[in-house]
Coordinates of C-alpha atoms and ligand atoms in Angstrom, one line a residue:
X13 CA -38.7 -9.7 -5.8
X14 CA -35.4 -9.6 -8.8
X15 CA -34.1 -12.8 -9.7
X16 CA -30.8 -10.7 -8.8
X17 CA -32.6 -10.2 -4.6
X18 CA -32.7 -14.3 -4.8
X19 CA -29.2 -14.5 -5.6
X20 CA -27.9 -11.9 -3.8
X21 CA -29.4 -12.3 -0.3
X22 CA -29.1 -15.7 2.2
X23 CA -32.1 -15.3 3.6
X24 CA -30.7 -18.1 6.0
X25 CA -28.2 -16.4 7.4
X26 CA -29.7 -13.1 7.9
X27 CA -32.6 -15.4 10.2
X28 CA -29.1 -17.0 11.1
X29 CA -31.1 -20.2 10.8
X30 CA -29.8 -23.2 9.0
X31 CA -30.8 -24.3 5.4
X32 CA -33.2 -27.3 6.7
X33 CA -34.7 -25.4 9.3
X34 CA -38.5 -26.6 9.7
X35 CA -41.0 -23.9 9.4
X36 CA -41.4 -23.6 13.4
X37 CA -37.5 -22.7 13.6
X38 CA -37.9 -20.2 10.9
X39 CA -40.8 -18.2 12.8
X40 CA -39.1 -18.2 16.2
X41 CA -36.1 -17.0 14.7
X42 CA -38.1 -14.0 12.8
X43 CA -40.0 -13.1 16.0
X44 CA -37.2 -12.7 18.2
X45 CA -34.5 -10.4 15.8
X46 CA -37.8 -8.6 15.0
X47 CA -38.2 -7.4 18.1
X48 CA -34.9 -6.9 18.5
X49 CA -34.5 -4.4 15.7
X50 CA -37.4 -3.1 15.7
X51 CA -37.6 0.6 14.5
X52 CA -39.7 1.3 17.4
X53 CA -36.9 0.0 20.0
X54 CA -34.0 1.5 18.0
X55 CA -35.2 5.4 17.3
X56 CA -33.4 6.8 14.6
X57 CA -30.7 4.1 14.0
X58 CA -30.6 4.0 10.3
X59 CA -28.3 0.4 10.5
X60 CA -31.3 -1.8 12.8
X61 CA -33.9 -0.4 10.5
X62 CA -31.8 -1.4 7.4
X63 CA -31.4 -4.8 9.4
X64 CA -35.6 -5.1 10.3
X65 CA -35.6 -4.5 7.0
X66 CA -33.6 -7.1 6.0
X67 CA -35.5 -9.6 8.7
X68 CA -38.9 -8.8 7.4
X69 CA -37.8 -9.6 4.1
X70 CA -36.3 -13.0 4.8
X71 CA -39.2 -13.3 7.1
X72 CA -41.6 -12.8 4.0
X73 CA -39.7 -15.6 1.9
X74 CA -38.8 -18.3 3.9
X75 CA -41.9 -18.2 6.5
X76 CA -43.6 -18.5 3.2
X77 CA -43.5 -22.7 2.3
X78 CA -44.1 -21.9 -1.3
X79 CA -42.2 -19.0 -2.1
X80 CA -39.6 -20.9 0.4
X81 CA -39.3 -23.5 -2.1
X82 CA -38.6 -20.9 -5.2
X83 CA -35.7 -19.1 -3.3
X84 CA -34.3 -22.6 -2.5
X85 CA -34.2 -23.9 -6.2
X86 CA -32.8 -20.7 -7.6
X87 CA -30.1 -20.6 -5.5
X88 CA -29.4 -24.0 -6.4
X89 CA -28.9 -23.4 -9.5
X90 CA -26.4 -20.5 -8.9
X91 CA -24.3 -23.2 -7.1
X92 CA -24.8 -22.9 -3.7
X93 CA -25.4 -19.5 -3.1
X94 CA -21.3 -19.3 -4.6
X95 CA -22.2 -15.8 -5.6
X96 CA -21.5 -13.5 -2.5
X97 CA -21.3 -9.9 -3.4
X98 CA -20.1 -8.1 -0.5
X99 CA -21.9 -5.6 1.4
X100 CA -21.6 -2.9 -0.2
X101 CA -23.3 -4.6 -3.3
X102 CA -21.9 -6.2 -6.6
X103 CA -18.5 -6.0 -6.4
X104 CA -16.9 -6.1 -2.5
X105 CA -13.0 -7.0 -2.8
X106 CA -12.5 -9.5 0.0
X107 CA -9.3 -9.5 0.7
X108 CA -7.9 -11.9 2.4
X109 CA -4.3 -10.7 3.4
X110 CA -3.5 -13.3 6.1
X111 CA -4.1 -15.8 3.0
X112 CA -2.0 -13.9 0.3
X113 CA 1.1 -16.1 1.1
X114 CA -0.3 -19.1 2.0
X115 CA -1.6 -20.3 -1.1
X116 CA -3.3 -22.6 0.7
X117 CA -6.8 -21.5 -1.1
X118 CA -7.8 -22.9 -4.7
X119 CA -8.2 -20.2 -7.4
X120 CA -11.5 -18.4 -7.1
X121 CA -12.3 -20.7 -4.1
X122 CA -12.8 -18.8 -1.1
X123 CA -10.8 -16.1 -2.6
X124 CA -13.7 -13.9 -2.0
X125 CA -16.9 -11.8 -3.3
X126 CA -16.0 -12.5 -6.7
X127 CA -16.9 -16.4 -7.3
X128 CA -18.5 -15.4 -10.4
X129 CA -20.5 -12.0 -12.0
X130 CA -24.3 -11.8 -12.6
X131 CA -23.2 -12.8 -16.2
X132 CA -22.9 -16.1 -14.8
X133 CA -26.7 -16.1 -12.8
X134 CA -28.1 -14.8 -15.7
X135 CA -27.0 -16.8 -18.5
X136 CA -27.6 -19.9 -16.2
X137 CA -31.1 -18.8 -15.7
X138 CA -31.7 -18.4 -19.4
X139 CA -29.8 -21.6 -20.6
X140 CA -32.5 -23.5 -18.2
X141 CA -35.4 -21.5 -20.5
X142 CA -33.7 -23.2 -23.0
X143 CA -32.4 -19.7 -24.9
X144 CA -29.7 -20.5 -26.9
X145 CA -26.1 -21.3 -25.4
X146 CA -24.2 -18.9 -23.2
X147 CA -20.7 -18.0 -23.0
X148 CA -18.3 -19.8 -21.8
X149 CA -16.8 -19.2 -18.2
X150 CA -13.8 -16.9 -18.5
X151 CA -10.8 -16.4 -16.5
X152 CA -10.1 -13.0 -14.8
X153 CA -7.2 -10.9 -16.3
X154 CA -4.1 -11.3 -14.3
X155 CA -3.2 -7.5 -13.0
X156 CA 0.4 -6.1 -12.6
X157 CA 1.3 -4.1 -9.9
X158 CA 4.3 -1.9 -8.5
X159 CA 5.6 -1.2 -5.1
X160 CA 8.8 0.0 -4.0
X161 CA 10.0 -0.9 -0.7
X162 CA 12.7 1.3 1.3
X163 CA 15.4 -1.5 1.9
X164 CA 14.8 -2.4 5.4
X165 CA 11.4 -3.6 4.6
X166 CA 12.3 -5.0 2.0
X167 CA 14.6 -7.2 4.6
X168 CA 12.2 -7.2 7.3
X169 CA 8.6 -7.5 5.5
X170 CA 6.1 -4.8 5.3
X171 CA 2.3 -4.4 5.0
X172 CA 2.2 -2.0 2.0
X173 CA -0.6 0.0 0.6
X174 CA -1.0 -0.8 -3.3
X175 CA -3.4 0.6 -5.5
X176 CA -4.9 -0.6 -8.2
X177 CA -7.5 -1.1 -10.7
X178 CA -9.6 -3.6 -12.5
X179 CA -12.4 -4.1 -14.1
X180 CA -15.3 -5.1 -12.0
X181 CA -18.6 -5.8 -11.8
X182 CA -20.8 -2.3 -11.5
X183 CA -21.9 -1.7 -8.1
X184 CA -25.2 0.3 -9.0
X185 CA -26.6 -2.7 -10.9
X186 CA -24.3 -5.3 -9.7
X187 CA -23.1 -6.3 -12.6
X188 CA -26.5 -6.4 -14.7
X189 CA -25.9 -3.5 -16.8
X190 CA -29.7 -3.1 -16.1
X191 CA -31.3 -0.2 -13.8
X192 CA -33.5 -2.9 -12.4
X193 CA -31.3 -6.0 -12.2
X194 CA -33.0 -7.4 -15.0
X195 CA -31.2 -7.5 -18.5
X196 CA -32.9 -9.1 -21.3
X197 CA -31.1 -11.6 -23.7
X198 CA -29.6 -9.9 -26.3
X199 CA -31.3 -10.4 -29.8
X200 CA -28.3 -10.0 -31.7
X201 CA -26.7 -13.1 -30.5
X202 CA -29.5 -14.6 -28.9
X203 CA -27.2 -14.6 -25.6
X204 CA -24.2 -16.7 -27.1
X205 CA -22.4 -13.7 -27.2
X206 CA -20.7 -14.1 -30.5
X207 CA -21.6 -13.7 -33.8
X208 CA -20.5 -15.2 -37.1
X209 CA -19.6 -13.5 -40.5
X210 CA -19.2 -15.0 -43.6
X211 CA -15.4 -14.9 -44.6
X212 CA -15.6 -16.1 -48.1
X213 CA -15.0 -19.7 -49.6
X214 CA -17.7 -21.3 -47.0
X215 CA -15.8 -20.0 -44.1
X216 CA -17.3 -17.5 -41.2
X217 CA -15.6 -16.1 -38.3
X218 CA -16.8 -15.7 -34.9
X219 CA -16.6 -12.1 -33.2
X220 CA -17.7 -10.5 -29.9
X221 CA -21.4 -9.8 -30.3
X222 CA -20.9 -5.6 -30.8
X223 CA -24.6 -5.1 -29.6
X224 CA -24.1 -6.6 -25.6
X225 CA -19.8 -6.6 -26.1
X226 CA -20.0 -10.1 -25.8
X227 CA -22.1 -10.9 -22.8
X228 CA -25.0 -12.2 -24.1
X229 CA -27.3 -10.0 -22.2
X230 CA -28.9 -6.6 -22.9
X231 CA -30.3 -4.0 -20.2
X232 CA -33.3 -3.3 -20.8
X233 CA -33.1 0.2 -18.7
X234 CA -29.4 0.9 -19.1
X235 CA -27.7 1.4 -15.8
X236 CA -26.9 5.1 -15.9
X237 CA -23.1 4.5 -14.1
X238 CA -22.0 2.1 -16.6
X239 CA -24.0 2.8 -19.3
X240 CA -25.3 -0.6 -19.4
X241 CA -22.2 -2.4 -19.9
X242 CA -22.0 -3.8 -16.5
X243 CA -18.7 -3.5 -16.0
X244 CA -16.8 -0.9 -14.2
X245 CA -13.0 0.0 -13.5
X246 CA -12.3 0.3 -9.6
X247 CA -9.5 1.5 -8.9
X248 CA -8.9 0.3 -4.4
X249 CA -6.3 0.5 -2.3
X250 CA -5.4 -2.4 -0.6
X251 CA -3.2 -3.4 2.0
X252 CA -0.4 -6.0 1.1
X253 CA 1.8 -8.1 3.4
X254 CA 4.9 -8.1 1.5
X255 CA 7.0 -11.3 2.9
X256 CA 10.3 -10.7 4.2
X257 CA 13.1 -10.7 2.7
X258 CA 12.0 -9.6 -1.3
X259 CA 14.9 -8.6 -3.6
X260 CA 14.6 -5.8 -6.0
X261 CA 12.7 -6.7 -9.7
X262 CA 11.1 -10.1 -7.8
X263 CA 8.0 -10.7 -9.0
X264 CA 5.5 -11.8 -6.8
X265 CA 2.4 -14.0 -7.7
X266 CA -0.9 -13.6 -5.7
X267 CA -3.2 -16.5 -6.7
X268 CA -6.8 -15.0 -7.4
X269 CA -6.4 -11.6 -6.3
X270 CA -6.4 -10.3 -9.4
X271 CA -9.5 -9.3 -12.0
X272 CA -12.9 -10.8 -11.4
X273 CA -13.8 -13.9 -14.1
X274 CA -16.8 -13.5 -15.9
X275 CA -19.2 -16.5 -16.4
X276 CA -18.7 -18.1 -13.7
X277 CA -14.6 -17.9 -14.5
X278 CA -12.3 -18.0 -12.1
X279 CA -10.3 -14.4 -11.0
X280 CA -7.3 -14.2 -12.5
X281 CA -4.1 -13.1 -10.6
X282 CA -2.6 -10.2 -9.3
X283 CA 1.4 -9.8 -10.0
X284 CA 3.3 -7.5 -7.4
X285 CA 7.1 -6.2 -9.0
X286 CA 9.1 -5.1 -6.2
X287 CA 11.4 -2.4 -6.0
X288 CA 13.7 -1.7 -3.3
X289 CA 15.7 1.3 -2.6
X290 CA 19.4 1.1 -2.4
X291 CA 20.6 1.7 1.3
X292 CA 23.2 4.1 2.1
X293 CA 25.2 1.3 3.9
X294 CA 23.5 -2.1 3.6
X295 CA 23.9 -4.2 0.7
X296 CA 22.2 -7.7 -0.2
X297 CA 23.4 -10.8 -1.2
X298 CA 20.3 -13.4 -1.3
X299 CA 19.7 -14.0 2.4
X300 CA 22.9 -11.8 3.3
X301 CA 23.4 -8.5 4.3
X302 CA 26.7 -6.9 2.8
X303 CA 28.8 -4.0 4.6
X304 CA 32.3 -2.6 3.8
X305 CA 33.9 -1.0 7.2
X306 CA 36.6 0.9 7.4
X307 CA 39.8 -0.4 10.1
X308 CA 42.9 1.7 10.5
X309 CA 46.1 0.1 9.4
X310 CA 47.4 -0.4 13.2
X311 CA 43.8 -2.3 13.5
X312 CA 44.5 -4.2 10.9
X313 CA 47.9 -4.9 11.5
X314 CA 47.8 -5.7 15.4
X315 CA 44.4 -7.0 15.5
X316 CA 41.1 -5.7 18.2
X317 CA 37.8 -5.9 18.2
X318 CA 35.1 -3.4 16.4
X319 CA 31.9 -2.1 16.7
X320 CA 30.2 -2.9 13.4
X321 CA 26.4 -1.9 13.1
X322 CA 23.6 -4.3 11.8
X323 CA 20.3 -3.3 10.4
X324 CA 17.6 -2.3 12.5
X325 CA 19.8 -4.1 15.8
X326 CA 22.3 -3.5 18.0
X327 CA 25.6 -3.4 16.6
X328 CA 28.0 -6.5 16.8
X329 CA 31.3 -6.9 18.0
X330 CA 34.0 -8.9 15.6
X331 CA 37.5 -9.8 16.4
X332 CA 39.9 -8.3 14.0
X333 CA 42.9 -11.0 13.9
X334 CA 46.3 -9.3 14.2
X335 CA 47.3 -8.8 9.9
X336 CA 43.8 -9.2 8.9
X337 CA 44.6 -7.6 4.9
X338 CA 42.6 -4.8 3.1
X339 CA 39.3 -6.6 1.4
X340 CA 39.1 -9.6 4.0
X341 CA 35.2 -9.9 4.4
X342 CA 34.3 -11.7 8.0
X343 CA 30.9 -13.4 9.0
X344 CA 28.6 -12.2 11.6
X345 CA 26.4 -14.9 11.6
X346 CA 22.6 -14.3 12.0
X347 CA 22.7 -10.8 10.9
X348 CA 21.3 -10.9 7.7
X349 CA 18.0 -10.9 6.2
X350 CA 15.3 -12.7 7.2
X351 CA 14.8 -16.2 5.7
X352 CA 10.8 -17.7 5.0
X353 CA 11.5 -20.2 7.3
X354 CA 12.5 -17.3 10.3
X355 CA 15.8 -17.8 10.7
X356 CA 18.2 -14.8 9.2
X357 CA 21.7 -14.8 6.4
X358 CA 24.3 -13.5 7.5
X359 CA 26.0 -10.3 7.8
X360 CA 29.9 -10.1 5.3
X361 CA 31.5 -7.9 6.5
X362 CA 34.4 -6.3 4.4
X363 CA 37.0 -4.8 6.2
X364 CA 38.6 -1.4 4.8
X365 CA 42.1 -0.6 5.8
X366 CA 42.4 3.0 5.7
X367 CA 45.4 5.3 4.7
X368 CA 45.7 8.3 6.4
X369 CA 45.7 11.0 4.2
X370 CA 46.5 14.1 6.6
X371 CA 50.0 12.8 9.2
X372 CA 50.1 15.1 12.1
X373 CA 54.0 15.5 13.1
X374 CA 53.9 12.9 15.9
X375 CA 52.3 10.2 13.5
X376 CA 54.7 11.3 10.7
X377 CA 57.9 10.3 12.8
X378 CA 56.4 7.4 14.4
X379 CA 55.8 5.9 10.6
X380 CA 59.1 6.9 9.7
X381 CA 60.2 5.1 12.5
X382 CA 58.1 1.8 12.0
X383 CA 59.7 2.4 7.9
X384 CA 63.0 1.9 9.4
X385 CA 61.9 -1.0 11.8
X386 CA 60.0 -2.7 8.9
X387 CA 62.9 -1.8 6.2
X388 CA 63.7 -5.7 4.0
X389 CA 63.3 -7.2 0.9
X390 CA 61.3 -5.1 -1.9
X391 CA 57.5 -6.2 -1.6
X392 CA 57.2 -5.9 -5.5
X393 CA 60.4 -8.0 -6.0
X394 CA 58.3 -11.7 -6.4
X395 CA 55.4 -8.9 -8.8
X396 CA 58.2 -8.6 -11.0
X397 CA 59.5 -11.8 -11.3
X398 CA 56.6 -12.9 -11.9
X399 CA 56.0 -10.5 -14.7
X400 CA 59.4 -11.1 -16.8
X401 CA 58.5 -15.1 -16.6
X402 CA 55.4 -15.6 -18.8
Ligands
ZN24 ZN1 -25.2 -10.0 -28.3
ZN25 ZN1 -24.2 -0.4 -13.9

């Protein structure tokens, strides 16, 4: 039984039998998930036998009043059983999406399977032994990321996939660096993790231990997927709930989602830039949605109603007021993009007033006609009036 096996596995939970259980507890719990996954009542299902496995082990510890006590005070030490690596061994990403908004969890708090790396177990282990001082707890690196959003998800909100990478611990040694699980203090440094050099005058600088790159430990048995350095990049996919309503360049902050600390550090954060796609009609103002739409001039001039469409809705009517002029921008209210607290901007509306370009010979002598019934004062007389004055 590894030092890393104590850490790693709540023997509690997998008898799902609470911490103070008394000895009695602890046996009927065994004896009744034994049977249940036993091999022999679950032919050729790999997952019960992993399970039985699992059951027999916990069985093995815990039903054992001495050994019992060992598992206990180890994993007091590691704070509570705070190290959780995930299932699928040293370095699960827990995501939790519903939470990415919320901020409602402290860094590295719940955030997930990364409360802190082996590093951390190990160097706590050692300090007890009385080995020399160990690192000091370091924050995650914060992690930039890019997405680029078509415009009406931008408005609406979208789940996006995101890839990305960071350094994490190695899943074939969890984080060790050691085939076994069990790195060795490294000589060098005698696990501080730094070492000094004389600079001259009396003065010596400190530097990254080169031997164990600054961790303090050594394998002993290098892992052969990370060469023994513990660490590995994963690159994952996620799925991100990108809030409503985003503009394009905004930079968004997700609080502990980014790289896994080291010594116990907390994970650093994960930055999202957002780009958004221009659409072919929709434009944004903050929580408004623009739109220019084009009114003929008898529209304009006499006044009606029109059909003007909305994003992802059914279009809206607006009254057009009899001599509404060329660039007037209306208001349909509750049209625009969403707001955080779920009420919507606006729609503006900027009305258009075309010119025809092409008269056929009926609209030719009707303007000619409304030319003759409009015929006064030169419009441009006050322009250049105004122009000689100044
Ligand atoms: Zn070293
Ligand atoms: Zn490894």
């Amino acid at each position: 039984m590894s030092t890393k096996d104590f850490v790693e596995k709540d023997y509690y939970k997998v008898l799902g039998v609470p911490k103070d259980a008394t000895e009695a507890e602890i046996k009927k719990a065994y004896r009744k998930l034994a049977r249940e996954f036993h091999p022999d009542a679950n032919k050729g299902d790999a997952k019960a036998e992993e399970r039985f496995k699992e059951i027999s082990e916990a069985n093995d510890i815990l039903g054992d009043a001495k050994r019992r006590k060992e598992y206990d005070e180890a994993r007091a030490l590691f704070g509570n059983g705070g190290f959780r690596p995930g299932p699928g061994g040293g370095g699960s990403f827990n995501f939790d999406l519903g939470d990415l908004f919320g901020g409602s969890h402290g860094q590295g708090g719940g955030a997930g399977g990364f409360g802190g790396g082996l590093g951390d177990v190990f160097g706590g282990l050692f300090n007890r032994g009385g080995t020399g001082t160990r690192t000091q707890p370091r924050r995650g690196q914060d992690i930039e990321s890019e997405v680029t959003l078509s415009f009406t998800e931008a408005v609406d909100g979208a789940t996006v996939p995101l890839r990305m990478s960071s350094q994490a611990p190695c899943k074939a040694c969890s984080g060790t660096g050691d085939k076994n699980g069990t790195p060795r203090v490294c000589p060098t440094c005698v696990g501080t993790g730094q070492v000094s050099r004389g600079a001259g005058g009396g003065f010596s600088l400190t530097d990254p231990c080169a031997d164990c790159k600054g961790r303090g430990l050594i394998a002993q048995d290098a892992c052969d997927v990370c060469k023994g350095s513990g660490r590995a990049t994963s690159a994952r996919t996620m799925q991100v709930r990108i809030p409503a309503g985003v503009s394009d360049g905004q930079r968004i902050r997700l609080r502990g989602k980014g790289a896994p600390g080291e010594q116990g550090g907390p994970a650093g954060d994960l930055y999202v830039v957002v780009h958004v796609d221009a659409h072919p009609v929709f434009g944004r103002k903050g929580d408004n949605l623009t739109i220019t739409v084009p009114v003929t001039f008898p529209e304009a001039a006499l006044g009606g109603e029109i059909k003007v469409p909305t994003l992802g809705g059914p279009p809206v009517k607006l009254k057009l007021p009899a001599g509404t002029p060329n660039g007037r921008t209306m208001r349909a209210r509750g049209k625009g993009a969403a707001r955080k607290d779920g009420t919507r901007g606006d729609l503006l509306v900027t009305i258009e007033v075309l010119v025809p370009g092409d008269l056929s010979d009926k609209a030719r002598q009707s303007l000619e006609t409304y030319r003759e019934a409009t015929a006064g004062p030169d419009p441009r007389a006050e322009l250049f009036q105004a122009a000689k004055g100044a």
